[in-house]
XYZ file of C-alpha atoms in Angstrom:
563
model
C 10.533 13.443 5.960
C 8.682 16.666 6.467
C 6.311 17.599 3.709
C 6.849 20.781 1.702
C 4.558 23.668 0.978
C 1.594 22.522 -1.125
C 1.693 23.806 -4.712
C -0.191 23.146 -7.915
C 1.111 19.855 -9.431
C 2.078 19.532 -13.053
C -0.860 17.430 -14.096
C -1.583 15.930 -17.496
C -4.544 13.857 -18.757
C -2.613 12.564 -21.785
C 0.974 11.446 -22.335
C 1.841 13.831 -25.151
C 3.258 16.603 -22.906
C 5.079 14.307 -20.488
C 8.849 14.334 -20.932
C 10.912 11.131 -20.640
C 11.906 10.367 -17.057
C 14.148 7.863 -15.227
C 11.337 6.432 -13.108
C 7.541 6.493 -13.438
C 5.858 5.708 -10.139
C 2.367 4.259 -10.526
C -0.025 4.966 -7.627
C -3.721 4.129 -6.949
C -5.564 7.073 -5.414
C -2.747 8.169 -3.093
C 0.362 10.304 -3.791
C 0.398 13.184 -4.122
C -3.266 13.880 -3.485
C -3.995 11.877 -0.358
C -2.050 11.558 2.886
C -1.127 8.123 4.218
C 1.592 5.626 4.806
C 2.250 4.697 1.153
C 2.140 8.366 0.084
C 4.702 9.201 2.750
C 7.025 6.455 1.520
C 6.737 7.644 -2.063
C 7.406 11.244 -1.072
C 10.532 10.071 0.728
C 11.611 8.176 -2.370
C 11.334 11.169 -4.704
C 12.772 13.641 -2.128
C 15.749 11.541 -1.071
C 16.784 10.576 -4.545
C 17.123 14.068 -6.143
C 19.501 12.733 -8.855
C 16.651 10.728 -10.411
C 13.842 12.261 -12.476
C 10.308 11.006 -11.744
C 6.840 11.008 -13.182
C 3.751 9.998 -11.228
C 1.030 7.982 -12.939
C -1.928 8.548 -10.652
C -4.973 6.251 -10.986
C -8.228 7.619 -9.514
C -11.883 6.801 -10.014
C -12.935 10.093 -11.660
C -12.134 13.761 -12.000
C -13.925 14.539 -8.731
C -11.176 12.727 -6.810
C -8.804 14.906 -4.706
C -6.337 16.841 -6.906
C -4.432 19.151 -4.575
C -0.743 18.412 -4.105
C -0.597 17.803 -0.294
C 3.144 17.118 -0.213
C 4.778 19.782 -2.239
C 6.389 17.600 -4.834
C 10.126 18.309 -5.415
C 11.390 19.622 -8.717
C 12.652 16.226 -9.899
C 9.028 15.117 -10.180
C 8.422 16.355 -13.702
C 4.755 15.494 -14.168
C 1.630 13.721 -12.897
C -0.272 11.718 -15.463
C -3.852 11.067 -14.494
C -5.860 7.987 -15.312
C -9.559 8.031 -14.497
C -11.305 4.609 -14.305
C -14.930 5.630 -14.353
C -16.642 5.017 -17.700
C -18.274 8.436 -17.318
C -14.855 9.952 -17.880
C -14.235 8.207 -21.208
C -17.702 6.963 -22.237
C -17.629 8.559 -25.685
C -14.242 7.109 -26.559
C -15.068 3.697 -25.139
C -18.384 3.486 -27.030
C -16.613 4.607 -30.182
C -14.017 1.901 -29.670
C -16.742 -0.666 -29.440
C -18.599 0.530 -32.524
C -19.266 -1.675 -35.541
C -16.012 -3.433 -36.464
C -15.247 -1.755 -39.799
C -12.742 -3.798 -41.802
C -13.405 -7.120 -40.039
C -15.679 -9.767 -41.416
C -17.787 -12.015 -39.234
C -15.193 -14.776 -39.153
C -12.476 -12.382 -37.996
C -14.679 -10.958 -35.276
C -15.495 -14.496 -34.147
C -11.796 -15.475 -34.072
C -10.780 -12.388 -32.038
C -13.627 -13.010 -29.572
C -12.550 -16.624 -29.194
C -8.854 -15.591 -28.784
C -9.852 -13.282 -25.988
C -11.625 -15.893 -23.957
C -9.094 -18.659 -24.785
C -6.269 -16.470 -23.448
C -8.146 -15.791 -20.271
C -8.822 -19.486 -19.822
C -5.119 -20.313 -20.332
C -4.164 -17.798 -17.614
C -6.712 -19.194 -15.209
C -5.836 -22.824 -15.830
C -2.036 -22.657 -16.183
C -0.911 -19.236 -15.000
C 0.609 -18.515 -18.402
C 0.063 -14.817 -19.369
C 1.640 -14.968 -22.836
C -1.559 -15.604 -24.886
C -3.068 -12.465 -23.329
C 0.078 -10.480 -23.979
C 0.061 -11.545 -27.642
C -3.572 -10.430 -27.907
C -2.631 -7.106 -26.261
C 0.217 -6.587 -28.747
C -1.952 -7.496 -31.748
C -5.242 -5.868 -30.896
C -4.982 -3.407 -27.948
C -1.537 -1.796 -27.745
C -1.731 1.483 -29.669
C 1.946 1.230 -30.618
C 1.914 -2.343 -32.082
C -1.658 -3.401 -32.881
C -2.568 -4.612 -36.388
C -6.288 -4.524 -35.637
C -8.486 -2.566 -33.228
C -9.729 -5.344 -30.925
C -11.664 -2.847 -28.851
C -14.121 -2.584 -31.734
C -15.040 -6.250 -31.333
C -16.501 -5.663 -27.902
C -19.752 -4.227 -29.299
C -20.340 -7.011 -31.870
C -22.828 -9.836 -31.989
C -19.926 -12.278 -32.209
C -18.429 -11.060 -28.934
C -21.794 -11.303 -27.166
C -22.228 -14.800 -28.511
C -18.858 -15.657 -27.029
C -19.890 -14.076 -23.733
C -23.075 -16.178 -23.656
C -21.214 -19.404 -24.505
C -18.053 -18.982 -22.434
C -19.575 -17.420 -19.309
C -22.753 -19.355 -18.954
C -21.469 -20.939 -15.703
C -21.316 -17.694 -13.811
C -24.942 -18.046 -12.655
C -25.927 -14.736 -14.071
C -28.508 -13.756 -16.713
C -27.156 -12.637 -20.107
C -27.968 -9.008 -19.325
C -26.235 -9.204 -15.959
C -23.237 -10.853 -17.562
C -23.159 -8.128 -20.240
C -23.037 -5.304 -17.694
C -20.395 -7.123 -15.645
C -18.182 -7.615 -18.721
C -18.788 -4.034 -19.790
C -17.489 -2.870 -16.378
C -14.378 -4.916 -16.751
C -13.731 -3.818 -20.329
C -14.239 -0.179 -19.600
C -11.685 -0.334 -16.790
C -9.211 -2.066 -19.123
C -9.876 0.613 -21.720
C -9.101 3.361 -19.215
C -5.846 1.694 -18.250
C -4.537 0.409 -21.597
C -6.045 2.447 -24.461
C -3.248 5.001 -24.423
C 0.499 4.620 -24.263
C 1.995 5.772 -20.985
C 4.894 8.363 -20.922
C 8.408 6.841 -21.422
C 10.508 5.924 -18.466
C 13.433 3.569 -17.842
C 11.770 1.957 -14.768
C 8.106 1.667 -13.977
C 7.576 1.336 -10.231
C 4.141 0.104 -9.147
C 3.145 0.241 -5.499
C 0.178 -2.148 -5.733
C -0.487 -5.419 -7.526
C -3.792 -4.307 -9.060
C -4.344 -1.626 -11.713
C -0.975 0.026 -10.981
C 0.892 -3.209 -11.810
C -1.208 -3.699 -15.017
C -0.204 -0.204 -16.164
C 3.434 -0.754 -15.204
C 3.656 -4.127 -16.909
C 2.119 -2.786 -20.152
C 4.284 0.368 -20.136
C 7.459 -1.599 -19.506
C 6.567 -3.898 -22.355
C 5.785 -0.923 -24.660
C 9.059 0.948 -23.932
C 11.404 -1.981 -23.378
C 11.857 -0.830 -19.775
C 12.035 -2.443 -16.339
C 9.080 -3.185 -14.069
C 9.621 -2.877 -10.272
C 6.797 -3.815 -7.901
C 6.700 -2.908 -4.257
C 4.074 -4.751 -2.238
C 3.470 -2.505 0.828
C 0.775 -4.956 1.741
C -0.839 -7.882 -0.036
C -3.141 -5.916 -2.297
C -5.021 -8.903 -3.792
C -5.704 -10.339 -0.333
C -6.893 -7.012 1.079
C -9.126 -6.207 -1.932
C -10.785 -9.619 -1.920
C -11.319 -9.545 1.863
C -12.798 -6.061 1.586
C -15.112 -7.187 -1.179
C -16.350 -10.141 0.913
C -16.423 -8.202 4.238
C -13.991 -10.716 5.758
C -11.414 -10.352 8.514
C -8.551 -8.485 6.746
C -5.931 -10.801 8.264
C -7.343 -13.898 6.493
C -5.254 -15.267 3.632
C -6.411 -15.397 0.040
C -5.113 -18.014 -2.486
C -5.378 -18.382 -6.240
C -8.098 -21.039 -6.186
C -10.390 -19.258 -3.728
C -12.682 -17.740 -6.369
C -13.470 -21.276 -7.520
C -13.719 -22.861 -4.039
C -15.519 -20.341 -1.890
C -19.188 -21.266 -1.444
C -20.846 -18.383 0.372
C -20.287 -15.792 -2.371
C -22.560 -14.276 -4.989
C -21.828 -14.803 -8.721
C -20.845 -11.136 -9.015
C -18.488 -11.436 -5.996
C -16.947 -14.558 -7.525
C -16.362 -12.739 -10.791
C -14.635 -9.846 -9.037
C -12.547 -12.259 -6.978
C -11.339 -13.858 -10.248
C -10.649 -10.415 -11.676
C -8.379 -9.414 -8.868
C -6.658 -12.729 -8.354
C -5.990 -13.396 -12.045
C -4.816 -9.796 -12.570
C -2.120 -10.486 -10.017
C -1.179 -13.775 -11.734
C -1.049 -11.894 -15.081
C 1.250 -9.191 -13.767
C 3.677 -11.068 -11.528
C 5.582 -12.807 -14.346
C 6.386 -9.468 -15.996
C 8.171 -8.068 -12.920
C 11.933 -7.621 -13.048
C 12.081 -7.170 -9.254
C 9.560 -7.317 -6.372
C 10.214 -5.871 -2.922
C 8.199 -6.756 0.192
C 8.286 -4.892 3.479
C 8.580 -7.856 5.777
C 9.469 -11.575 5.579
C 6.081 -12.953 6.546
C 4.543 -11.461 3.396
C 6.422 -13.935 1.240
C 4.422 -16.974 2.344
C 1.036 -15.401 1.643
C 2.339 -13.960 -1.604
C 3.427 -17.517 -2.624
C -0.277 -18.532 -2.265
C -1.084 -15.945 -4.955
C 1.651 -17.244 -7.353
C 4.061 -14.468 -6.731
C 7.647 -15.613 -7.650
C 8.876 -15.391 -4.084
C 11.229 -18.376 -4.415
C 13.469 -16.552 -6.855
C 16.090 -14.818 -4.693
C 17.398 -12.820 -7.600
C 13.996 -11.299 -8.193
C 12.489 -10.871 -4.702
C 13.909 -9.034 -1.755
C 12.881 -7.514 1.572
C 13.047 -3.711 1.633
C 11.428 -2.305 4.789
C 10.170 1.148 5.575
C 12.364 3.530 7.562
C 12.485 6.817 9.363
C 14.933 9.642 10.028
C 16.056 8.984 13.624
C 17.425 12.459 14.173
C 13.981 14.035 13.449
C 12.784 12.448 16.730
C 15.708 13.408 18.965
C 13.717 16.085 20.858
C 10.871 13.681 21.546
C 13.304 10.904 22.418
C 15.079 13.157 24.970
C 11.682 13.778 26.627
C 10.869 10.115 26.650
C 14.349 9.088 27.899
C 13.968 11.343 30.893
C 10.472 10.014 31.637
C 11.613 6.364 31.099
C 14.365 6.851 33.680
C 11.762 8.055 36.161
C 9.508 5.104 35.371
C 12.422 2.630 35.746
C 13.000 3.964 39.304
C 9.415 3.181 40.366
C 8.403 0.255 42.463
C 5.452 -1.872 41.203
C 3.347 -0.001 43.749
C 4.484 3.304 42.403
C 3.765 2.232 38.848
C 0.235 1.323 39.918
C -0.274 4.868 41.201
C 1.173 6.528 38.125
C -1.181 7.911 35.448
C -0.073 6.143 32.215
C -0.615 8.016 28.995
C -1.686 5.713 26.166
C -2.187 6.777 22.569
C -3.990 5.389 19.527
C -2.759 7.016 16.279
C -4.811 6.075 13.206
C -7.907 6.852 11.251
C -11.019 5.938 13.266
C -12.123 3.140 10.911
C -13.056 -0.497 11.557
C -9.775 -1.986 10.336
C -7.846 -0.114 13.028
C -9.686 -1.768 15.848
C -10.524 1.124 18.194
C -13.763 -0.527 19.326
C -11.789 -3.586 20.523
C -9.378 -1.282 22.353
C -12.317 0.344 24.183
C -13.496 -3.107 25.304
C -9.996 -3.831 26.500
C -9.827 -0.629 28.528
C -13.195 -1.439 30.098
C -11.785 -4.754 31.198
C -8.757 -3.059 32.738
C -10.986 -0.709 34.711
C -13.142 -3.625 35.909
C -9.943 -5.218 37.295
C -9.073 -2.071 39.214
C -6.544 -0.664 36.807
C -7.734 2.927 36.414
C -4.691 5.199 36.369
C -4.387 5.758 32.632
C -5.692 7.978 29.843
C -6.119 7.261 26.144
C -5.778 9.891 23.474
C -7.131 9.049 20.010
C -5.152 10.961 17.333
C -6.443 10.834 13.775
C -9.319 11.751 11.490
C -12.814 10.675 12.512
C -14.682 11.465 9.291
C -13.499 8.613 7.027
C -16.219 6.216 8.290
C -18.617 8.402 10.294
C -20.796 5.484 11.358
C -17.788 3.690 12.977
C -16.824 6.890 14.796
C -20.400 7.127 16.134
C -20.238 3.450 17.185
C -17.094 4.162 19.156
C -18.627 7.244 20.758
C -21.644 5.205 21.799
C -19.390 2.450 23.191
C -17.585 5.058 25.275
C -20.823 6.217 26.679
C -22.164 2.718 27.314
C -18.962 1.565 29.006
C -18.680 4.873 30.963
C -15.203 5.587 29.539
C -15.581 9.371 29.210
C -13.153 10.005 32.051
C -10.407 7.994 30.307
C -10.776 8.479 26.525
C -10.380 11.692 24.481
C -10.598 12.241 20.711
C -7.956 14.757 19.615
C -8.579 14.661 15.871
C -5.918 15.275 13.308
C -2.828 16.734 14.997
C 0.941 17.070 14.398
C 1.727 13.600 15.737
C 5.485 14.037 15.848
C 5.140 17.100 18.019
C 2.953 15.139 20.444
C 4.886 11.863 20.753
C 6.968 12.945 23.768
C 3.798 13.092 25.913
C 2.895 9.370 25.581
C 4.132 6.237 27.298
C 2.641 3.513 25.079
C 1.353 3.286 21.504
C -1.640 0.903 20.991
C -2.294 -0.573 17.571
C -5.170 -3.140 17.771
C -5.457 -3.290 13.959
C -6.878 -6.067 11.836
C -4.507 -5.314 9.026
C -1.066 -3.558 8.784
C 1.861 -3.655 6.454
C 4.812 -2.073 8.218
C 3.252 1.025 9.761
C 5.347 4.192 9.736
C 3.549 5.387 12.855
C 5.038 2.497 14.767
C 8.531 3.360 13.500
C 8.033 6.968 14.542
C 6.911 5.997 17.999
C 9.870 3.583 18.327
C 12.236 6.369 17.225
C 10.986 8.353 20.234
C 11.579 5.377 22.514
C 7.917 4.428 22.936
C 6.990 0.734 23.282
C 4.211 -0.644 21.115
C 1.364 -2.984 21.861
C -0.356 -4.167 18.657
C -1.994 -6.949 16.729
C 0.125 -9.721 15.265
C -0.686 -8.905 11.635
C 1.355 -8.074 8.554
C 4.870 -6.949 9.357
C 4.250 -6.152 13.021
C 6.252 -9.113 14.315
C 9.375 -7.964 12.457
C 8.962 -4.440 13.826
C 7.895 -5.229 17.388
C 8.713 -8.804 18.402
C 11.297 -10.704 16.365
C 14.856 -10.870 17.682
C 16.978 -8.778 15.265
C 20.741 -9.182 14.871
C 22.779 -6.482 13.186
C 25.778 -7.432 10.978
C 28.062 -5.947 13.659
C 26.788 -8.562 16.119
C 24.414 -6.471 18.246
C 21.138 -8.140 18.958
C 17.889 -6.391 19.851
C 14.978 -7.994 21.639
C 11.385 -6.976 21.226
C 10.049 -3.533 21.970
C 6.434 -4.393 22.801
C 3.770 -7.008 22.868
C 1.748 -8.542 20.053
C -1.840 -9.838 20.501
C -4.497 -11.558 18.408
C -6.622 -9.108 16.466
C -10.040 -8.693 18.002
C -9.011 -10.318 21.309
C -9.887 -7.629 23.908
C -8.972 -9.744 27.003
C -5.520 -10.485 25.500
C -5.024 -6.813 24.709
C -5.986 -5.811 28.260
C -3.531 -8.358 29.675
C -0.775 -6.979 27.457
C -1.342 -3.386 28.547
C -1.507 -4.386 32.241
C 1.642 -6.477 31.909
C 3.687 -3.536 30.627
C 2.412 -0.722 32.821
C 2.696 -2.799 35.978
C 6.412 -3.682 35.496
C 8.683 -0.553 35.392
C 11.859 -2.527 34.602
C 10.172 -4.305 31.688
C 8.838 -1.013 30.400
C 12.380 0.431 30.416
C 13.792 -2.512 28.491
C 11.093 -2.262 25.848
C 11.638 1.546 25.503
C 15.422 1.113 25.050
C 14.882 -1.664 22.483
C 12.347 0.480 20.501
C 14.947 3.142 19.696
C 17.695 0.604 19.130
C 15.714 -1.412 16.617
C 15.104 1.647 14.449
C 18.720 2.711 14.685
C 20.018 -0.714 13.638
C 17.453 -1.785 11.059
C 14.956 0.891 9.944
C 16.991 4.000 9.033
C 15.413 5.840 6.177
C 18.694 6.733 4.630
C 19.626 3.061 4.239
C 16.238 2.262 2.728
C 16.388 5.130 0.210
C 19.922 4.166 -0.820
C 18.616 0.675 -1.626
C 15.879 2.110 -3.739
C 18.482 4.211 -5.560
C 20.587 1.133 -6.159
C 17.553 -0.781 -7.445
C 16.630 1.964 -9.891
C 20.204 2.129 -11.186
C 20.424 -1.613 -11.564
C 17.172 -1.881 -13.427
C 17.370 1.334 -15.450
C 21.035 1.495 -16.210
C 21.349 5.058 -14.912
C 24.715 6.779 -14.685
C 25.999 7.312 -11.115
C 25.449 10.602 -9.283
C 29.102 11.499 -9.855
C 28.889 10.743 -13.590
C 25.743 12.883 -13.945
C 27.495 15.750 -12.159
C 30.602 15.486 -14.298
C 28.512 15.416 -17.525
C 26.499 18.426 -16.489
C 23.234 16.435 -16.507
C 22.925 17.145 -12.742
C 23.877 20.583 -11.440
C 23.116 23.234 -8.879
C 21.143 22.495 -5.713
C 20.008 19.076 -6.959
C 23.612 18.029 -7.535
C 24.791 19.231 -4.120
C 21.894 17.497 -2.356
C 22.411 14.241 -4.308
C 26.046 14.190 -3.411
C 25.353 14.873 0.288
C 22.781 12.068 0.446
C 25.006 9.588 -1.277
């Protein structure tokens, strides 16, 4: 969907002024203040479901984080509730919470400290989150607590428990103290206040967003919906360790990995066990692609419960690409009429559309292009579309590689552009990424009839390669080629194989558009989200809301049109 005119969002730093809504969407550092794939999906959700009222719970590090509404949130988004994680944002409150435990004797403080570590141990050993939830209800939840367990954190009894229970970390007592303080200050930022009331809390990651959603759903007797756009725990742990982003992560890895520091091991446990804590609280979980289920199973997600877990892909509005598709269709017909010799003389227009960052694999693509040239395949150009300032040192590395490999004639950086307006110019989208979920940019290129060559990671096989059969019996073959991430020779072979075979190119191009038409239509995806919200939240239908007067005017007309 096209974004609207940016305007000042309705932002709150407390829940008092936030009205009740149908759905609260919990985001980590994305919508509506940062552009990206997940933000685009969320904007589609709120825009294409105008009959539903929304709030956005936006988790960011501190108040210096971006705060301009880049999407132009629709009127059915009633508020944005900010949560800042940095202790600098809530230091005074957190230190006050950990002050001398007035009203608790030494024995009580010792019992609460023991309860805390016993509950964590139970989760780690058995996966049972209930002891921690009971502690949350009794000591941390501002709506139900009978004691202020935060106050125990600054006591001698708690530090004694830290020394006794965490002695195996391999850290000094002072190092352990600062590590635990970091964890506790984050928990305080997330849980010390009650979130605004909603019927459904929809988290889009399995980290802090899920923790907030699980607690809020428990507080308000509401539903918890989790959408895993990618495997957040896997990606966070791999980023922490500097590993290949495609490598799996399993629940026992923080115990078993050898080449990690004590602090890294503690943070691995933090992320992995947070996921194990939140998963049992979900009412429904959606994944973008089938292959995600197997890796999620290794993190103890309840993927074997068909009533709880489903596949809900991304989508796009096919009609928005009709102009670009018409251009590509005309060009594809010309390509199909070429002989192999004619194809070899044609200048092929390749495009890389992504941030210039290591995970997107541009450096590998440059190596692949150098291999093509060394084989005598020279009639092509590559345009790089996307921001270059996210990881400046990687951009400089790529510039240096272009100079070293003498690729200046072939490769151009175009920066951030209107991608949709440019798609009709290109023959082939290249995505040599180390990690992807179900990239919207691939769907957009496919909607324009552009084949895709990319890495076999995440949901790329479902998008690009798997045979897909529609309920009406139509079957679509692949629309591109998948390669191993980081394998420049394989990537070079894939590009050469497509641009040297005009008939094959035409088949891939036709399949690209057909796959989107049959399986990745945004209207179908958004209707499924609407159905999920109604099922979980017990909302009246659009028609019932119109008849009752709850929904009227332009919102009512648009909701009826969409449905």
